[in-house]
mmCIF file of C-alpha atoms and ligand atoms in Angstrom:
data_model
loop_
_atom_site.group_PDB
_atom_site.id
_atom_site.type_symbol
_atom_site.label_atom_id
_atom_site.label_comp_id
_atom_site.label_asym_id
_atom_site.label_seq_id
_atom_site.Cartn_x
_atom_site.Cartn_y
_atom_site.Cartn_z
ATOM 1 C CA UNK A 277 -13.795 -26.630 -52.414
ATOM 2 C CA UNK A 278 -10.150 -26.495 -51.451
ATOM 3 C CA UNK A 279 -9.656 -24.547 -48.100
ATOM 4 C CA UNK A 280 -7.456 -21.728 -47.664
ATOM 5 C CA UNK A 281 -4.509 -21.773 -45.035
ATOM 6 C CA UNK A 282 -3.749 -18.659 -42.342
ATOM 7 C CA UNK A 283 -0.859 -19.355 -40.076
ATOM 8 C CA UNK A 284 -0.965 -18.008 -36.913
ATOM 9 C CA UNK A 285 2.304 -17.934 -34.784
ATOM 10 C CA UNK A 286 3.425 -15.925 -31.557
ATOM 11 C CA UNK A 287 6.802 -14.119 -31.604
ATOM 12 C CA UNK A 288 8.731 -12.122 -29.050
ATOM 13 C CA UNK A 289 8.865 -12.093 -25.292
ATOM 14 C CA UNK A 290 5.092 -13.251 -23.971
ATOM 15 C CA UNK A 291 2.524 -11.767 -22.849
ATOM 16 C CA UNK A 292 -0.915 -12.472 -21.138
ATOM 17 C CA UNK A 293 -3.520 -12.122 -23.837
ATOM 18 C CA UNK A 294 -1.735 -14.209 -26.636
ATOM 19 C CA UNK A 295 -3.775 -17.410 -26.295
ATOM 20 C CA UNK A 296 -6.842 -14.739 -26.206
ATOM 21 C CA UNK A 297 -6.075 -14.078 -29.839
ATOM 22 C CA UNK A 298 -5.466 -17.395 -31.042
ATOM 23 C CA UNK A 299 -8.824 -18.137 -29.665
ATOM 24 C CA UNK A 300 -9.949 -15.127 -31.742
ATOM 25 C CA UNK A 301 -8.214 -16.234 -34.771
ATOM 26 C CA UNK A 302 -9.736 -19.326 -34.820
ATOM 27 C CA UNK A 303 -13.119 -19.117 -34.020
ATOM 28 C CA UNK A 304 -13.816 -16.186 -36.623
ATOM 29 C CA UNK A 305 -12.254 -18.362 -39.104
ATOM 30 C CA UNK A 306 -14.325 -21.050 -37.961
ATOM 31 C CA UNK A 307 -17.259 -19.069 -39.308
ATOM 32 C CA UNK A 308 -16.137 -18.905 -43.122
ATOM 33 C CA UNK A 309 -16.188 -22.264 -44.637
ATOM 34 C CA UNK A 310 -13.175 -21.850 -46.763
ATOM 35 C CA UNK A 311 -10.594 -20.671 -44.263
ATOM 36 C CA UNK A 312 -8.367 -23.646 -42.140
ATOM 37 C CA UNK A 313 -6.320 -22.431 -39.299
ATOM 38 C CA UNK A 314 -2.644 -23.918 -38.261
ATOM 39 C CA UNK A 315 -0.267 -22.737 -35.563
ATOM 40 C CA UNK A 316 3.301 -22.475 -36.241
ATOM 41 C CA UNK A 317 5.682 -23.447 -33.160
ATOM 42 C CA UNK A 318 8.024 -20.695 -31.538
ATOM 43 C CA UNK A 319 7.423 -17.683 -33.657
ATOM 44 C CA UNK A 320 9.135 -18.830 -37.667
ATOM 45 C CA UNK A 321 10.783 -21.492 -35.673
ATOM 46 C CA UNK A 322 8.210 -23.868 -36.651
ATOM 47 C CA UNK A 323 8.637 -23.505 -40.358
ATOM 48 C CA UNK A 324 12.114 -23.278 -39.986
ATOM 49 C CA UNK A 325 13.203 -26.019 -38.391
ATOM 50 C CA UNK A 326 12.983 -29.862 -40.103
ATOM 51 C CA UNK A 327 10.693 -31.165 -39.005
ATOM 52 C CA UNK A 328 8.639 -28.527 -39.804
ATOM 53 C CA UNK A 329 6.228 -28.364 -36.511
ATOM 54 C CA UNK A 330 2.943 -27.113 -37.341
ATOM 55 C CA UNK A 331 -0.287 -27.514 -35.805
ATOM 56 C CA UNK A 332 -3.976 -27.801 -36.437
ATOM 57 C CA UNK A 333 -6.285 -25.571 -34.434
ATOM 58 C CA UNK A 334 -9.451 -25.890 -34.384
ATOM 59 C CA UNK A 335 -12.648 -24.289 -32.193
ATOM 60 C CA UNK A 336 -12.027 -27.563 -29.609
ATOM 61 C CA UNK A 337 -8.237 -26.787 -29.288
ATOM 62 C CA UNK A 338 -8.740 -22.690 -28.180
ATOM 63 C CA UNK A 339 -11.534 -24.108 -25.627
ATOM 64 C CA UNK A 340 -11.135 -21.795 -22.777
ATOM 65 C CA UNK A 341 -8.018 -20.258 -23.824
ATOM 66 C CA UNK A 342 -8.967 -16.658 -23.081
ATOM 67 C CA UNK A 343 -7.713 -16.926 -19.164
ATOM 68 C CA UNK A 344 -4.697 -19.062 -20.222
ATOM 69 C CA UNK A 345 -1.380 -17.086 -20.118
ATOM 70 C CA UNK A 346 1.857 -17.682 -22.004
ATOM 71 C CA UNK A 347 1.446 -18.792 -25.365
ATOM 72 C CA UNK A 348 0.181 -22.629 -26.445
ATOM 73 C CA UNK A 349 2.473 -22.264 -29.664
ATOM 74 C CA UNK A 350 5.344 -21.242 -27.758
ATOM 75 C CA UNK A 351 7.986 -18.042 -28.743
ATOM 76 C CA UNK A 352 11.066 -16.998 -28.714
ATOM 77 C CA UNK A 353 13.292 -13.726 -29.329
ATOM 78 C CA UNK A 354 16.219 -14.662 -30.678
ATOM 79 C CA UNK A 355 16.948 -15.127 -34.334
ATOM 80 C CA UNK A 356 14.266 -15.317 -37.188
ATOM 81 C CA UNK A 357 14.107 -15.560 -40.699
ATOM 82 C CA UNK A 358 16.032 -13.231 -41.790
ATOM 83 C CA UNK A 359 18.867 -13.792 -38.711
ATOM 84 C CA UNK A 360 18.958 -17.084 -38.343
ATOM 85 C CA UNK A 361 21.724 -18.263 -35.944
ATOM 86 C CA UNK A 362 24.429 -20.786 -37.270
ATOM 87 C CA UNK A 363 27.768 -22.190 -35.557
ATOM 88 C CA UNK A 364 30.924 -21.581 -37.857
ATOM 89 C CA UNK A 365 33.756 -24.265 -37.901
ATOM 90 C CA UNK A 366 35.718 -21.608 -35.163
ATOM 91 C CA UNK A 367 32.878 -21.987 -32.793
ATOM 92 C CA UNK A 368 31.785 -18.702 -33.583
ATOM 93 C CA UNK A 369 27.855 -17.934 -34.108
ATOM 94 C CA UNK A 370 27.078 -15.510 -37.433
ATOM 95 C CA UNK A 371 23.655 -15.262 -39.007
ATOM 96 C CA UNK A 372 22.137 -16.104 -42.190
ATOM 97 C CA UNK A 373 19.625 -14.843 -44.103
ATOM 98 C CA UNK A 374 17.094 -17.737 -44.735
ATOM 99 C CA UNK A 375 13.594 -15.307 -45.353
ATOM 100 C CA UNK A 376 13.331 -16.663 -49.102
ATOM 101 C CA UNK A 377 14.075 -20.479 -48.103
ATOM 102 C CA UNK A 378 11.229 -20.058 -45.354
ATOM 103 C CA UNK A 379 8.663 -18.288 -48.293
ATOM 104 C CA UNK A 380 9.425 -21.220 -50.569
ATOM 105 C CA UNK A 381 8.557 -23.639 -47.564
ATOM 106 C CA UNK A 382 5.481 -21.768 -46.829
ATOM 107 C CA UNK A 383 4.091 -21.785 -50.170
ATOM 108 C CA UNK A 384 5.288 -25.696 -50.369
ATOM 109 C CA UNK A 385 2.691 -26.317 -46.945
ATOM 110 C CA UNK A 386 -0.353 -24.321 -48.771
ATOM 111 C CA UNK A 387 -0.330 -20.918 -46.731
ATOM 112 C CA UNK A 388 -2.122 -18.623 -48.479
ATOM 113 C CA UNK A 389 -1.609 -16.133 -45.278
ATOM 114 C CA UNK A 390 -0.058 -15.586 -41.890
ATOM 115 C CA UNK A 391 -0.888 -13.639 -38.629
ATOM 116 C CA UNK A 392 2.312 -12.590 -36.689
ATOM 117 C CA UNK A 393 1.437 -11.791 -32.989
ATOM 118 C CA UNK A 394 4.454 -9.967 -31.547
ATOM 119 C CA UNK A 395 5.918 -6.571 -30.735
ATOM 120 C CA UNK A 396 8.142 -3.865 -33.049
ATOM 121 C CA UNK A 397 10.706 -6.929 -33.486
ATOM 122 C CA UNK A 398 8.108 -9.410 -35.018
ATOM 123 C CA UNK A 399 6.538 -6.858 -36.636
ATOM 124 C CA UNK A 400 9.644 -5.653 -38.441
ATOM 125 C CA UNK A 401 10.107 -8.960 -39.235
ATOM 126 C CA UNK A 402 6.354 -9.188 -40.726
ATOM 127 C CA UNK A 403 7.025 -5.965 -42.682
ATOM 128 C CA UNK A 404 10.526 -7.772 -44.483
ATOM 129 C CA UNK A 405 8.275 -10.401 -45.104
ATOM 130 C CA UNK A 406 5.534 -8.683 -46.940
ATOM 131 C CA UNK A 407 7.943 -6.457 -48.520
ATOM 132 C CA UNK A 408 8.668 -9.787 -50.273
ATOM 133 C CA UNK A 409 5.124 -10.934 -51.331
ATOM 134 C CA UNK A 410 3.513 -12.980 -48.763
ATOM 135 C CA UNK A 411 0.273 -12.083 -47.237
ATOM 136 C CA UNK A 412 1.097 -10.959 -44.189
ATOM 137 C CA UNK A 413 -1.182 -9.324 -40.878
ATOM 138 C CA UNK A 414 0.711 -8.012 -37.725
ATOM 139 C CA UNK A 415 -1.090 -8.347 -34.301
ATOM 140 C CA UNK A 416 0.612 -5.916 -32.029
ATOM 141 C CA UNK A 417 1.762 -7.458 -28.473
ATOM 142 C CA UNK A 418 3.782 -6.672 -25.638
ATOM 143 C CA UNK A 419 3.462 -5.714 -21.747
ATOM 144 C CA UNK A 420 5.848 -2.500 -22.730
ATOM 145 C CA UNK A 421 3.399 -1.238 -25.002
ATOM 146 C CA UNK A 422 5.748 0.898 -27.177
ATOM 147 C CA UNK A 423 4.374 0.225 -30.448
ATOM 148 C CA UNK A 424 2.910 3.240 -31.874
ATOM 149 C CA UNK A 425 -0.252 3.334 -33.783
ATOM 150 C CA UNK A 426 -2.480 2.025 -31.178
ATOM 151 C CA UNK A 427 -3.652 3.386 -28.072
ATOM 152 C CA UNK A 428 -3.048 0.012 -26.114
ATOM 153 C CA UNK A 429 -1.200 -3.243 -26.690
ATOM 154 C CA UNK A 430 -2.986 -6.172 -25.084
ATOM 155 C CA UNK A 431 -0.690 -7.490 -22.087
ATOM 156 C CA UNK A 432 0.068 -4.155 -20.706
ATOM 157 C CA UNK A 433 -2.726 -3.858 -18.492
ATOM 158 C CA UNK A 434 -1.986 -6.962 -16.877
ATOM 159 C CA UNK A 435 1.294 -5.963 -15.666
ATOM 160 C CA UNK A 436 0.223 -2.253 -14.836
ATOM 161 C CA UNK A 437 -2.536 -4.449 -12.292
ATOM 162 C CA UNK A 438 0.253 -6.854 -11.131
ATOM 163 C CA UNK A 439 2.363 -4.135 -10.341
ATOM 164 C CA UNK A 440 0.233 -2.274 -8.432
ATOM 165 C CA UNK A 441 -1.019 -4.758 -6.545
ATOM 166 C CA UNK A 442 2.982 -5.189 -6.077
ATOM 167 C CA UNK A 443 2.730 -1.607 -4.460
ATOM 168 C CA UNK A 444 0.221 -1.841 -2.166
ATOM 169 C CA UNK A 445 1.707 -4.800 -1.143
ATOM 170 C CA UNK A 446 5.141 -2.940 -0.504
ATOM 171 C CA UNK A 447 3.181 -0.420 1.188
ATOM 172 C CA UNK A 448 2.258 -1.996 4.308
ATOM 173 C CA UNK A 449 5.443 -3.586 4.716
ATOM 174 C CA UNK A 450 7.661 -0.053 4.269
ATOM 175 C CA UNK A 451 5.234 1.584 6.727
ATOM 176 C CA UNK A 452 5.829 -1.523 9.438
ATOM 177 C CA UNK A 453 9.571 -0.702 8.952
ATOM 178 C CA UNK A 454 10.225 3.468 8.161
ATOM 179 C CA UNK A 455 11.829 1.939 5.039
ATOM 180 C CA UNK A 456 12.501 3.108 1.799
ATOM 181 C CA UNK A 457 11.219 0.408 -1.192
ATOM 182 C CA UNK A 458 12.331 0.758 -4.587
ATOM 183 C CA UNK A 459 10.270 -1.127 -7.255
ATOM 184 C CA UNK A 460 12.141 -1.959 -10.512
ATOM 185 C CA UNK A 461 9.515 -2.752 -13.026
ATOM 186 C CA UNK A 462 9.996 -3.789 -16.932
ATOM 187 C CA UNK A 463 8.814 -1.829 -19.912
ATOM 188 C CA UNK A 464 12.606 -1.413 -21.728
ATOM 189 C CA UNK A 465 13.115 2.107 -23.384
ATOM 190 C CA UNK A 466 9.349 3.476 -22.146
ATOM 191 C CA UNK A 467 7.692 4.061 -18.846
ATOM 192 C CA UNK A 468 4.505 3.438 -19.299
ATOM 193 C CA UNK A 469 4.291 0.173 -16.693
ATOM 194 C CA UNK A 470 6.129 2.129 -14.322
ATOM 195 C CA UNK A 471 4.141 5.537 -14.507
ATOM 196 C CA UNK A 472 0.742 3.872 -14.860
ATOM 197 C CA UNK A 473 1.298 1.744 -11.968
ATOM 198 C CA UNK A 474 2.882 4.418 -9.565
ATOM 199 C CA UNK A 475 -0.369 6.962 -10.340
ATOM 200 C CA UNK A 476 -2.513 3.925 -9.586
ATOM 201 C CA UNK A 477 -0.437 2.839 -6.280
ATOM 202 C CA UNK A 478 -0.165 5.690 -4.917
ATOM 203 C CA UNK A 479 3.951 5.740 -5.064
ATOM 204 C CA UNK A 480 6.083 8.804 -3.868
ATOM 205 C CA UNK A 481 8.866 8.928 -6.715
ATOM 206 C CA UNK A 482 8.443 7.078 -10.749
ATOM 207 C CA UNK A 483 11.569 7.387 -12.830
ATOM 208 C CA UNK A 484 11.061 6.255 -16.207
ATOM 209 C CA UNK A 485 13.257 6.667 -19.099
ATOM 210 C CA UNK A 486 12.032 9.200 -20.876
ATOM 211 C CA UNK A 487 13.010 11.582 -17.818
ATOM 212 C CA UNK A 488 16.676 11.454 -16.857
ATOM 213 C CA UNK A 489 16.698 11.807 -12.967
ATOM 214 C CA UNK A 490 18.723 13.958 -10.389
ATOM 215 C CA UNK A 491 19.401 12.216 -7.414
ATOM 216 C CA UNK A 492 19.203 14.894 -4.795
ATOM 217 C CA UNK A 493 15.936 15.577 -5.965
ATOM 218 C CA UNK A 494 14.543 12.034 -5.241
ATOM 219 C CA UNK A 495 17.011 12.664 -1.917
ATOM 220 C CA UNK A 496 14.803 15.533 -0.540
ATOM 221 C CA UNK A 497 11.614 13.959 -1.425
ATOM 222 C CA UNK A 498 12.289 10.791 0.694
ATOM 223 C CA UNK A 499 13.365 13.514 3.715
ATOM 224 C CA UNK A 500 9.357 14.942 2.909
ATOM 225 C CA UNK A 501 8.063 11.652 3.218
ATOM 226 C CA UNK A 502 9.885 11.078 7.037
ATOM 227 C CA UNK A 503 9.330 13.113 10.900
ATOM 228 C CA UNK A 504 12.932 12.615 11.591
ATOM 229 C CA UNK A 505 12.873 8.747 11.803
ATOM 230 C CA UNK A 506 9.406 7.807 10.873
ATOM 231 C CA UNK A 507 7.638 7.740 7.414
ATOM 232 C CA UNK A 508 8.375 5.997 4.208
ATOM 233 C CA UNK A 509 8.404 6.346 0.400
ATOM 234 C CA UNK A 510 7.858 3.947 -2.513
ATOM 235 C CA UNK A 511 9.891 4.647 -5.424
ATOM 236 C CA UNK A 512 8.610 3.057 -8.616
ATOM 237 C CA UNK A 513 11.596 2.527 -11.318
ATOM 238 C CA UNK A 514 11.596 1.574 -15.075
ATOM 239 C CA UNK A 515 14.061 -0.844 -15.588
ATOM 240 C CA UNK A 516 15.205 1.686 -18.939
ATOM 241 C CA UNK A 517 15.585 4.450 -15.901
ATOM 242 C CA UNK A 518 19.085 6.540 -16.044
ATOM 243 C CA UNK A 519 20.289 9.682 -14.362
ATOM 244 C CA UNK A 520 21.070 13.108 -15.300
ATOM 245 C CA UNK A 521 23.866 12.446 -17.588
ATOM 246 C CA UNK A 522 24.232 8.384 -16.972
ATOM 247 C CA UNK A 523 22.708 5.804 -19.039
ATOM 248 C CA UNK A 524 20.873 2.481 -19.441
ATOM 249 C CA UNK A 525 21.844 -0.448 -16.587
ATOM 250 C CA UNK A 526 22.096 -3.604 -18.089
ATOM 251 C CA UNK A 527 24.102 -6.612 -19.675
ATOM 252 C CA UNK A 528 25.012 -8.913 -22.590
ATOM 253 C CA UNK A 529 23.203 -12.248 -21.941
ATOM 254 C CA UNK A 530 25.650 -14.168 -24.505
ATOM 255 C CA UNK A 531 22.658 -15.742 -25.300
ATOM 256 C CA UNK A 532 22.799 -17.001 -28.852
ATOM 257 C CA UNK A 533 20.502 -14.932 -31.371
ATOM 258 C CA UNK A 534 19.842 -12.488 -28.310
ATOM 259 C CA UNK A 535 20.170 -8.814 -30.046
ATOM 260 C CA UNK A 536 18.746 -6.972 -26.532
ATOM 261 C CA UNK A 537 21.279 -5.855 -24.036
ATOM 262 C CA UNK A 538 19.305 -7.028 -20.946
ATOM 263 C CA UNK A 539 18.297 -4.382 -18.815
ATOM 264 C CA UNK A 540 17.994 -5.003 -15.116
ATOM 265 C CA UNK A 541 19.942 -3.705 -11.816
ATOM 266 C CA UNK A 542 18.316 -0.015 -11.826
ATOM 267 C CA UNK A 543 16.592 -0.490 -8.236
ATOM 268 C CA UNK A 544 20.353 -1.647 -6.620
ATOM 269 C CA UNK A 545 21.889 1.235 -8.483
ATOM 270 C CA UNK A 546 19.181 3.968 -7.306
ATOM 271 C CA UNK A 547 20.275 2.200 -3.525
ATOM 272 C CA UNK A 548 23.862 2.715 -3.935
ATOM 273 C CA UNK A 549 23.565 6.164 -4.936
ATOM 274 C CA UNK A 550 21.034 7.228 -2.444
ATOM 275 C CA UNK A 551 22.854 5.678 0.165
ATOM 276 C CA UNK A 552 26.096 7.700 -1.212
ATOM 277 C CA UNK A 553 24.119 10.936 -1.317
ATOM 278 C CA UNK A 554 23.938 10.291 2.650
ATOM 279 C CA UNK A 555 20.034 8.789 2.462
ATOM 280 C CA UNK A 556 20.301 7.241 5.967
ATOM 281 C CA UNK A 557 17.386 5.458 6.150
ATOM 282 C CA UNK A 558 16.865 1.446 5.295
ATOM 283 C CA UNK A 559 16.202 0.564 1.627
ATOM 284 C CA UNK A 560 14.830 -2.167 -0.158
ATOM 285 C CA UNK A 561 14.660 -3.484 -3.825
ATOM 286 C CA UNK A 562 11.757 -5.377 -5.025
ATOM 287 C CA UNK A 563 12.475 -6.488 -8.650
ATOM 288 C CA UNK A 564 9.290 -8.092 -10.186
ATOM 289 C CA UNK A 565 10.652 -8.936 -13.051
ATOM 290 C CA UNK A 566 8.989 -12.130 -15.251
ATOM 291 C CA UNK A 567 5.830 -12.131 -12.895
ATOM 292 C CA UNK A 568 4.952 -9.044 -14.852
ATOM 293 C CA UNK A 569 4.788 -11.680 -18.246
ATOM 294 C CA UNK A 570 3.008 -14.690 -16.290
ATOM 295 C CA UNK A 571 -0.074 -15.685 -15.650
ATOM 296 C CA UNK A 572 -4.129 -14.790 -16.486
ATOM 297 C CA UNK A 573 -4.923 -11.711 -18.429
ATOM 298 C CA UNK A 574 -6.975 -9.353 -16.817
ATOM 299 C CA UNK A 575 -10.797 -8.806 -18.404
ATOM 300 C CA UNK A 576 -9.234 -5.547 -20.392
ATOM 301 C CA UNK A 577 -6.594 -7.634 -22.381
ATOM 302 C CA UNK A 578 -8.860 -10.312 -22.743
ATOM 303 C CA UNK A 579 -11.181 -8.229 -24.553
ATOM 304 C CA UNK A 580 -8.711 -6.336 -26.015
ATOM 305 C CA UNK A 581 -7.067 -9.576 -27.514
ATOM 306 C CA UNK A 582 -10.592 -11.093 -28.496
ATOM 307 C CA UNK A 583 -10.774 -7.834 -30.947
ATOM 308 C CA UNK A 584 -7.687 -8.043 -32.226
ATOM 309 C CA UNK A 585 -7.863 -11.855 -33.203
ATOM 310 C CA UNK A 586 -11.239 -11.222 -34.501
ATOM 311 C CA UNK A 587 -10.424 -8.316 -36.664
ATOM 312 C CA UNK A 588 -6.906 -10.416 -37.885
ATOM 313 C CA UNK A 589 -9.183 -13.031 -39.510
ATOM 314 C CA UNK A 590 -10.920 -10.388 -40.831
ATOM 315 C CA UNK A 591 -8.299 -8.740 -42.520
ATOM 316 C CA UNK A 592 -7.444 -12.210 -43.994
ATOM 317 C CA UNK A 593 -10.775 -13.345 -45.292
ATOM 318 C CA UNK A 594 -10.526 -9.432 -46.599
ATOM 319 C CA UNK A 595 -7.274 -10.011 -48.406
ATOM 320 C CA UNK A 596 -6.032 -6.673 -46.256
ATOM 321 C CA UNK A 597 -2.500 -7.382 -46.215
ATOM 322 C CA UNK A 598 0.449 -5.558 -44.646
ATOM 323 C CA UNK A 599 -1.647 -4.217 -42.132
ATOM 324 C CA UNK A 600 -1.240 -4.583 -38.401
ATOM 325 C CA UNK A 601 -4.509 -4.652 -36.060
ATOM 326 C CA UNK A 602 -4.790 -1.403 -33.596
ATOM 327 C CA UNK A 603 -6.916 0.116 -31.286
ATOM 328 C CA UNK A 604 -7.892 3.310 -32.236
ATOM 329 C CA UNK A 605 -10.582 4.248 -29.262
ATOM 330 C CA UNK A 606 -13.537 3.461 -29.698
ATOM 331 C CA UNK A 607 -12.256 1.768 -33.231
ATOM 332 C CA UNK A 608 -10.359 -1.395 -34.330
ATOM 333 C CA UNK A 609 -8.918 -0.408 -37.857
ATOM 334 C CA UNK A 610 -5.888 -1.079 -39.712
ATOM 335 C CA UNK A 611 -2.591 0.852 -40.116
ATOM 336 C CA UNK A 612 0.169 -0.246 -42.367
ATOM 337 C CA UNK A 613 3.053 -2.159 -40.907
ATOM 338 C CA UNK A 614 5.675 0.229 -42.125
ATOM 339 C CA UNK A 615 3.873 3.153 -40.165
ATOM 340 C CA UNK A 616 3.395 0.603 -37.047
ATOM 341 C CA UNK A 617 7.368 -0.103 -36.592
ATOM 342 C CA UNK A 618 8.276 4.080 -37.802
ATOM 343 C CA UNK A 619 8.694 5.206 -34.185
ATOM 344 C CA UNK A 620 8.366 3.728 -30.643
ATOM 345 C CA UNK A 621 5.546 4.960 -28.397
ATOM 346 C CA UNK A 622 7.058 6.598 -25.415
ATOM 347 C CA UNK A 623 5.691 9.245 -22.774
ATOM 348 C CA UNK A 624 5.748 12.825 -23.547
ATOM 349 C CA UNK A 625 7.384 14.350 -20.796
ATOM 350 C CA UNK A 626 5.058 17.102 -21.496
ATOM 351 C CA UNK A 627 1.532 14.914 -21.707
ATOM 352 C CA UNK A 628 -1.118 14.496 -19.513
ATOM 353 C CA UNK A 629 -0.083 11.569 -17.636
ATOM 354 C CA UNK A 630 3.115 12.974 -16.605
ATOM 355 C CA UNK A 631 1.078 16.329 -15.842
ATOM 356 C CA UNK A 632 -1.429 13.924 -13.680
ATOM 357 C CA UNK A 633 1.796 12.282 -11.865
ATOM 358 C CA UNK A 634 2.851 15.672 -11.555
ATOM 359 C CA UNK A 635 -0.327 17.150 -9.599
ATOM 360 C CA UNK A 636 -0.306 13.839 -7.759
ATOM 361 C CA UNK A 637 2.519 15.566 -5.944
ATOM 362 C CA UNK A 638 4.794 12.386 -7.423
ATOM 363 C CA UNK A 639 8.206 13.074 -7.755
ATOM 364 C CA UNK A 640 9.482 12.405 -11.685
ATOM 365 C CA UNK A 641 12.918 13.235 -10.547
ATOM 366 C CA UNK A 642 13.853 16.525 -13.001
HETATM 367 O O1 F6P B 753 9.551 -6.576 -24.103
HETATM 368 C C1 F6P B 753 9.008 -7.248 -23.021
HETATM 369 C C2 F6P B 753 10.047 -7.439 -21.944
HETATM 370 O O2 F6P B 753 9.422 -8.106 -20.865
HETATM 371 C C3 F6P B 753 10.733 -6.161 -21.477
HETATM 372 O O3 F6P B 753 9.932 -5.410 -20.621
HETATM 373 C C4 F6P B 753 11.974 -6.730 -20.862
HETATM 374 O O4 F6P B 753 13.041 -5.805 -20.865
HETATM 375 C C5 F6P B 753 12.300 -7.888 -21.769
HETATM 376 O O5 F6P B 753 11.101 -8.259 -22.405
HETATM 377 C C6 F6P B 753 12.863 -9.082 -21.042
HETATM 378 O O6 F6P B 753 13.201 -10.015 -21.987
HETATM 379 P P1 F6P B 753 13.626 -11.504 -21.647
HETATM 380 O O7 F6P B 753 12.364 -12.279 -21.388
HETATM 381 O O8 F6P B 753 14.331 -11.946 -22.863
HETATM 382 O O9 F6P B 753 14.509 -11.463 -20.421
#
């Protein structure tokens, strides 16, 4: 009997949890005797590029892989299919649309399916795909997790724990010194890091995107937090974070294929204009940055992952196509891809956790 090919390949920024779902992939697949599983290098890349650089994977290559962070297939951000970056004669960079070239190839190397791990830019590019026949499930990723249609992306919970553990960490060190710490934390256009770790650290003041701050009222909360000299105050910032009539920080990387203006710079900003409100006390920026992306998932992704990869191969041996895994507590089902990419998933300003954050007595700055 001639076995049936699923390519699995990782796209986007990482995240903790992606080797978790390979693992997933390929060990329900290694219970069907028809189904073969290969990995595709750096998201499309792989079956881009010539070479082509695919990959076998089988139960003894996913040994393990469950507490093994970044990606074994490797990623990227930039470009894809239907973007694909090329150098003009002028030294100028355009793109080109090579989608149909890369379905050709695919059918060419015998995949009857694919499983795209990646956030709302992988899975838009999933969604192009199947528009255009191929058999296509999305796996939804990231540490921001924005993507709507599923309670949880796998990866978030690991950076929620890593920055936490970055608070209580500041803690100590701001109460040693009467100092004021500001904690820029990733997430892009949604809070969710930065509000989920600030309820669980215990932080004073959490700005997050989706609530435009006034600076004198982050001002007279540090005041509550000192007796005249002494005292501190944690501030917990989304990197998407803007004031009352500002906007985003950030810059162009120049980075060829890079369509993200890259945020960053918040926490030094916040500094500057506390310090110009007349703030007198000493500050100090903490930006975690990339250690938010690195390392071992935490049990909750792990699991979380496992389910996902499981369910993927599922959908596969199913012929369920155009579907992207999500966790619908207690549930993993299916929603379509076009309703996974309609909308990001961002805090109500009005919803519970911001109510919670609220009653916490922590300052949202509006
Ligand atoms: O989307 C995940 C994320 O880590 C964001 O939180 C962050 O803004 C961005 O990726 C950083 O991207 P890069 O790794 O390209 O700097």
């Amino acid at each position: 009997m001639a076995l049936k090919r699923v390519m699995v390949l990782t796209g986007g920024g990482d995240c903790p949890g992606l080797n978790a779902v390979i693992r997933g992939i390929v060990k329900r697949a290694a219970q069907e005797k028809d189904w073969e599983v290969v990995g595709c290098i750096e998201s499309f890349n792989g079956v881009l590029r010539e070479p082509t650089e695919i990959v076998m994977l089988d139960e003894k290559s996913v040994e393990g892989l469950q507490i093994q962070g970044g990606t074994i297939l490797g990623t990227t951000n930039k470009g894809g299919p239907f973007a694909w970056p090329v150098k003009e004669a002028d030294g100028t960079w355009t793109t080109v649309d090579r989608s149909d070239e890369m379905l050709r190839k695919l059918q060419y190397m015998g995949v009857d399916a694919v499983i795209n791990i990646g956030g709302d830019g992988s899975q838009r590019i999933s969604l192009g795909l199947y528009k255009k026949g191929l058999n296509i499930v999305g796996v939804p990723k990231t540490i921001d997790n924005d993507l709507s249609m599923t309670d949880y992306t796998f990866g978030f919970q690991t950076a929620v724990q890593i920055c936490t553990d970055a608070i209580d960490k500041l803690v100590t060190t701001a109460a040693s010194h009467n100092r004021v710490f500001i904690m820029e934390v990733m997430g892009r256009d949604a809070g969710w890091i930065a509000l989920h770790s600030a309820i669980a650290g215990g932080a004073d003041v959490c700005l997050i995107p989706e609530i435009p701050y006034d600076i004198e009222r982050i001002k007279q909360k540090i005041e509550t937090r000192y007796n005249k000299r002494r005292g501190f105050c944690v501030i917990v910032i989304a990197e998407g974070a803007m004031p009352q009539g500002g906007g985003i920080t950030g810059t162009e990387t120049g980075e060829v294929g890079y369509q993200h203006i890259k945020l960053g710079g918040v926490a030094d900003k916040l500094a500057a204009d506390l310090k110009t409100a007349g703030v007198e006390h000493d500050i100090r920026c903490t930006i975690l940055g990339h250690l938010q992306r690195g390392g071992t998932p935490i049990a909750f992704d792990r699991v979380l992952a496992a389910e996902f990869g499981v369910r993927a191969m599922e959908f596969v041996i199913e012929g369920q196509f155009g579907q992207m895994v999500a966790y619908h507590h207690p549930d993993i089902i299916g929603v379509s891809l076009e309703e996974a990419v309609s909308r990001p998933h961002l805090i109500d300003p009005n919803g519970h956790l911001v109510h919670t954050a609220k009653g916490l007595g922590i300052e949202l700055g509006n």
